[in-house]
Coordinates of C-alpha atoms in Angstrom, one line a residue:
X81 CA 27.5 1.8 -36.0
X82 CA 30.9 2.7 -34.6
X83 CA 29.3 4.7 -31.8
X84 CA 27.1 1.8 -30.8
X85 CA 30.1 -0.5 -30.7
X86 CA 32.0 2.0 -28.5
X87 CA 29.1 2.2 -26.1
X88 CA 28.8 -1.6 -25.9
X89 CA 32.5 -1.9 -25.3
X90 CA 32.3 0.9 -22.6
X91 CA 29.4 -1.0 -20.8
X92 CA 31.4 -4.2 -20.9
X93 CA 34.5 -2.5 -19.5
X94 CA 32.4 -0.9 -16.7
X95 CA 30.8 -4.2 -15.8
X96 CA 34.2 -5.9 -15.6
X97 CA 35.5 -3.3 -13.2
X98 CA 32.4 -3.6 -11.1
X99 CA 32.7 -7.4 -10.9
X100 CA 36.4 -7.0 -10.0
X101 CA 35.4 -4.6 -7.2
X102 CA 32.9 -7.1 -5.9
X103 CA 35.5 -9.9 -5.9
X104 CA 38.0 -7.7 -4.1
X105 CA 35.4 -6.8 -1.5
X106 CA 34.4 -10.5 -1.0
X107 CA 38.1 -11.4 -0.7
X108 CA 38.7 -8.7 2.0
X109 CA 35.6 -9.9 3.9
X110 CA 36.7 -13.6 3.7
X111 CA 40.3 -12.6 4.8
X112 CA 38.9 -10.7 7.8
X113 CA 36.7 -13.7 8.7
X114 CA 39.5 -16.1 8.6
X115 CA 41.8 -13.7 10.5
X116 CA 39.2 -13.5 13.3
X117 CA 39.1 -17.4 13.4
X118 CA 42.9 -17.5 13.7
X119 CA 42.9 -15.1 16.6
X120 CA 40.1 -16.5 18.7
X121 CA 41.1 -16.7 22.3
X122 CA 42.3 -20.1 23.5
X123 CA 40.2 -21.7 26.3
X124 CA 42.2 -21.5 29.5
X125 CA 41.9 -25.3 30.0
X126 CA 43.3 -26.1 26.6
X127 CA 47.1 -26.3 26.2
X128 CA 49.3 -27.5 23.3
X129 CA 52.8 -28.8 23.8
X130 CA 55.4 -26.5 25.3
X131 CA 57.2 -24.1 23.0
X132 CA 60.4 -26.0 23.4
X133 CA 58.7 -29.1 22.0
X134 CA 57.3 -27.1 19.1
X135 CA 60.8 -25.7 18.2
X136 CA 62.2 -29.2 18.4
X137 CA 60.0 -30.2 15.5
X138 CA 62.5 -28.2 13.3
X139 CA 65.1 -30.9 13.9
X140 CA 62.8 -33.6 12.4
X141 CA 64.7 -33.9 9.1
X142 CA 68.0 -34.5 11.0
X143 CA 66.4 -37.0 13.3
X144 CA 64.8 -38.9 10.5
X145 CA 68.2 -39.0 8.7
X146 CA 69.9 -40.3 11.8
X147 CA 67.1 -42.8 12.5
X148 CA 67.2 -44.3 9.0
X149 CA 71.0 -44.4 9.1
X150 CA 70.9 -46.3 12.4
X151 CA 68.3 -48.6 11.0
X152 CA 70.5 -49.5 8.0
X153 CA 73.3 -50.4 10.4
X154 CA 71.1 -52.9 12.2
X155 CA 69.0 -54.3 9.5
X156 CA 66.4 -56.8 10.5
X157 CA 65.2 -58.8 7.6
X158 CA 61.6 -57.9 6.8
X159 CA 59.5 -61.0 5.8
X160 CA 58.8 -60.5 2.2
X161 CA 55.9 -61.7 0.1
X162 CA 55.8 -65.5 -0.1
X163 CA 57.9 -66.2 3.0
X164 CA 56.6 -68.4 5.8
X165 CA 56.9 -65.5 8.4
X166 CA 55.2 -62.9 6.2
X167 CA 51.7 -61.8 7.1
X168 CA 49.2 -61.9 4.3
X169 CA 49.2 -58.9 2.0
X170 CA 46.8 -56.2 3.2
X171 CA 45.3 -53.2 1.4
X172 CA 46.4 -50.1 3.2
X173 CA 45.5 -46.5 2.6
X174 CA 47.7 -43.6 3.9
X175 CA 46.0 -40.3 4.8
X176 CA 48.3 -37.3 5.1
X177 CA 48.3 -34.7 7.9
X178 CA 47.0 -31.1 7.7
X179 CA 48.8 -29.0 5.1
X180 CA 50.7 -32.0 3.8
X181 CA 50.8 -34.1 0.6
X182 CA 50.8 -37.9 0.5
X183 CA 54.4 -37.7 -0.8
X184 CA 55.4 -36.9 2.8
X185 CA 54.5 -40.4 3.7
X186 CA 56.5 -42.0 1.0
X187 CA 59.0 -43.8 3.3
X188 CA 56.1 -45.5 5.1
X189 CA 54.6 -46.6 1.8
X190 CA 58.0 -48.0 0.7
X191 CA 58.4 -50.0 3.9
X192 CA 54.8 -51.4 3.7
X193 CA 55.1 -52.3 0.1
X194 CA 58.5 -54.0 0.7
X195 CA 56.7 -56.3 3.1
X196 CA 54.1 -57.2 0.4
X197 CA 51.2 -54.9 1.4
X198 CA 49.2 -53.1 -1.3
X199 CA 49.4 -49.4 -0.4
X200 CA 47.5 -46.4 -1.9
X201 CA 47.1 -42.8 -0.8
X202 CA 43.9 -41.0 -0.2
X203 CA 43.7 -39.5 -3.7
X204 CA 42.9 -35.9 -2.8
X205 CA 46.3 -34.3 -3.0
X206 CA 47.1 -31.8 -0.2
X207 CA 45.1 -32.0 3.0
X208 CA 43.8 -28.5 3.7
X209 CA 40.9 -29.6 5.9
X210 CA 37.6 -31.3 5.4
X211 CA 34.8 -30.3 3.0
X212 CA 31.6 -32.2 2.5
X213 CA 32.4 -32.8 -1.1
X214 CA 36.0 -33.9 -0.4
X215 CA 35.0 -36.2 2.4
X216 CA 32.3 -37.9 0.2
X217 CA 34.9 -38.5 -2.5
X218 CA 37.3 -40.0 0.0
X219 CA 34.6 -42.2 1.5
X220 CA 33.5 -43.4 -1.9
X221 CA 37.2 -44.2 -2.7
X222 CA 37.5 -46.3 0.4
X223 CA 34.3 -48.2 -0.3
X224 CA 35.2 -48.7 -3.9
X225 CA 38.8 -49.9 -3.2
X226 CA 37.5 -52.3 -0.5
X227 CA 35.1 -53.8 -3.0
X228 CA 37.8 -54.0 -5.6
X229 CA 40.3 -55.6 -3.2
X230 CA 37.7 -58.0 -1.9
X231 CA 38.5 -57.1 1.7
X232 CA 38.3 -54.1 4.0
X233 CA 41.2 -51.6 4.1
X234 CA 43.5 -50.6 6.9
X235 CA 43.4 -46.8 7.2
X236 CA 46.6 -45.2 8.5
X237 CA 46.0 -41.5 9.2
X238 CA 48.6 -39.0 10.2
X239 CA 47.4 -36.1 12.4
X240 CA 44.2 -34.7 10.7
X241 CA 44.3 -37.7 8.4
X242 CA 43.6 -39.9 11.4
X243 CA 40.4 -38.0 12.1
X244 CA 39.2 -38.6 8.6
X245 CA 40.0 -42.3 9.0
X246 CA 38.0 -42.6 12.3
X247 CA 35.0 -40.8 10.7
X248 CA 35.1 -43.1 7.6
X249 CA 35.2 -46.1 9.9
X250 CA 32.1 -44.8 11.7
X251 CA 30.2 -44.4 8.5
X252 CA 31.5 -47.4 6.5
X253 CA 32.8 -50.0 9.0
X254 CA 32.3 -52.8 6.5
X255 CA 35.0 -51.2 4.3
X256 CA 37.6 -50.7 7.1
X257 CA 39.6 -53.5 8.8
X258 CA 41.5 -51.3 11.2
X259 CA 42.2 -47.6 11.9
X260 CA 45.7 -46.5 13.0
X261 CA 46.0 -42.8 14.0
X262 CA 49.4 -41.2 14.3
X263 CA 49.5 -38.1 16.5
X264 CA 45.8 -37.4 15.7
X265 CA 44.0 -35.0 18.2
X266 CA 40.8 -37.1 18.5
X267 CA 40.5 -36.9 22.3
X268 CA 39.8 -34.0 24.7
X269 CA 39.7 -30.3 23.8
X270 CA 40.2 -29.6 20.1
X271 CA 42.4 -26.7 20.9
X272 CA 44.9 -28.7 22.9
X273 CA 47.5 -28.4 20.1
X274 CA 49.6 -25.8 18.5
X275 CA 48.0 -25.9 15.0
X276 CA 44.4 -25.0 15.7
X277 CA 44.8 -21.3 14.7
X278 CA 46.5 -22.2 11.4
X279 CA 43.8 -24.8 10.8
X280 CA 40.9 -22.3 11.3
X281 CA 42.6 -19.7 9.1
X282 CA 43.3 -22.1 6.3
X283 CA 40.2 -24.4 6.5
X284 CA 37.9 -21.5 7.1
X285 CA 35.9 -23.0 9.9
X286 CA 36.1 -23.5 13.7
X287 CA 37.6 -26.7 15.0
X288 CA 34.4 -27.0 17.0
X289 CA 32.2 -27.0 13.9
X290 CA 33.9 -29.0 11.1
X291 CA 31.7 -29.7 8.0
X292 CA 32.1 -33.4 8.6
X293 CA 32.6 -35.4 11.8
X294 CA 31.9 -34.1 15.3
X295 CA 32.3 -37.0 17.7
X296 CA 35.9 -37.8 16.9
X297 CA 36.5 -39.2 20.4
X298 CA 33.9 -41.9 19.9
X299 CA 35.6 -45.2 19.1
X300 CA 34.8 -46.5 15.6
X301 CA 33.3 -50.0 15.5
X302 CA 36.6 -51.5 14.2
X303 CA 40.0 -52.2 15.8
X304 CA 41.5 -48.8 16.5
X305 CA 45.1 -48.1 17.5
X306 CA 46.5 -44.7 18.5
X307 CA 50.2 -44.0 18.0
X308 CA 51.4 -41.1 20.1
X309 CA 54.6 -39.5 21.3
X310 CA 55.6 -37.6 24.4
X311 CA 57.9 -35.6 22.2
X312 CA 55.1 -34.4 20.0
X313 CA 55.5 -30.6 19.6
X314 CA 52.2 -29.9 17.8
X315 CA 49.5 -32.1 19.3
X316 CA 49.1 -32.7 23.0
X317 CA 50.1 -36.3 23.8
X318 CA 47.0 -36.9 25.8
X319 CA 44.8 -35.9 22.8
X320 CA 46.7 -38.2 20.5
X321 CA 46.8 -41.1 23.0
X322 CA 43.1 -40.9 23.9
X323 CA 41.4 -42.5 26.8
X324 CA 40.3 -46.1 27.5
X325 CA 37.2 -46.7 25.5
X326 CA 38.1 -44.1 22.8
X327 CA 40.6 -46.6 21.1
X328 CA 41.5 -50.2 21.5
X329 CA 45.2 -49.7 21.9
X330 CA 47.6 -46.8 22.5
X331 CA 51.3 -47.2 21.5
X332 CA 53.9 -44.7 22.6
X333 CA 56.7 -43.9 20.2
X334 CA 59.8 -41.6 20.4
X335 CA 59.4 -39.2 17.5
X336 CA 58.3 -35.7 16.7
X337 CA 54.9 -35.0 15.3
X338 CA 56.4 -34.5 11.9
X339 CA 58.4 -37.6 12.3
X340 CA 55.3 -39.8 12.3
X341 CA 55.3 -39.5 8.5
X342 CA 58.6 -41.3 8.0
X343 CA 60.3 -42.6 11.1
X344 CA 61.5 -46.2 10.8
X345 CA 60.1 -47.0 14.2
X346 CA 56.7 -46.0 12.9
X347 CA 57.1 -48.3 9.9
X348 CA 58.1 -51.2 12.1
X349 CA 55.1 -50.6 14.4
X350 CA 52.7 -50.6 11.5
X351 CA 54.1 -53.8 10.1
X352 CA 53.7 -55.4 13.6
X353 CA 50.1 -54.2 13.8
X354 CA 49.3 -55.6 10.4
X355 CA 50.8 -58.9 11.5
X356 CA 48.7 -58.8 14.7
X357 CA 45.6 -58.1 12.7
X358 CA 46.2 -61.3 10.7
X359 CA 46.8 -63.2 13.9
X360 CA 43.5 -61.9 15.4
X361 CA 41.6 -62.8 12.3
X362 CA 43.1 -66.3 12.0

């Protein structure tokens, strides 16, 4: 009896080691595949912002602190809920950029909520790239929230989040009132930015073959606004600005790519767009 138990335990131990070996082999193969994706050659025609612009992104925390400090010195009263000048409350969803969490967009949320808008995040935590399952959950969330709110949502997407927003508007235009992209590379070559290698390594697929969405440059059938900055150090400004016919409006701002998530000028622009949306619908 004892011998049989020892033999059974020995077989289990051998099986565990074998399974561990298979997992390690699979891990090495996947790491090699993602490394190959990260080091693919860049097409000669595709160029991201100059290295000086990329390095300037490191100053974003200081610039945001300075911008908010200046904004507090020159406070312009924001029409609050119930005031005659206030636009009606709108349901707004914020979609974070690649590798970031919705908490990075907290200051935008605070500014929008202070003006009376109902703001939610996308509900998926960190944005590590699209998957079919994750995108379906997001689309279902947008449709469900639009039904619950009794009106379509305004989708505000930062960088990669803007591509998600445009794709959702293509598939469910009845649930989307407007799409606002912030530094999103929806136009031109998908490698015209300084993040495509990191994206391919982390997401595990080529920027040319995402699991969802392929025609990002095609304008969704809803009002679409592109916020872009000539100071963007990650996404080429032309990619974020887009061409005529790819968006309804393009608005230039003076902030870094990382600054889109919390610069007071971005918040003021979003509030103005929400007010304009009300005016257009009136």
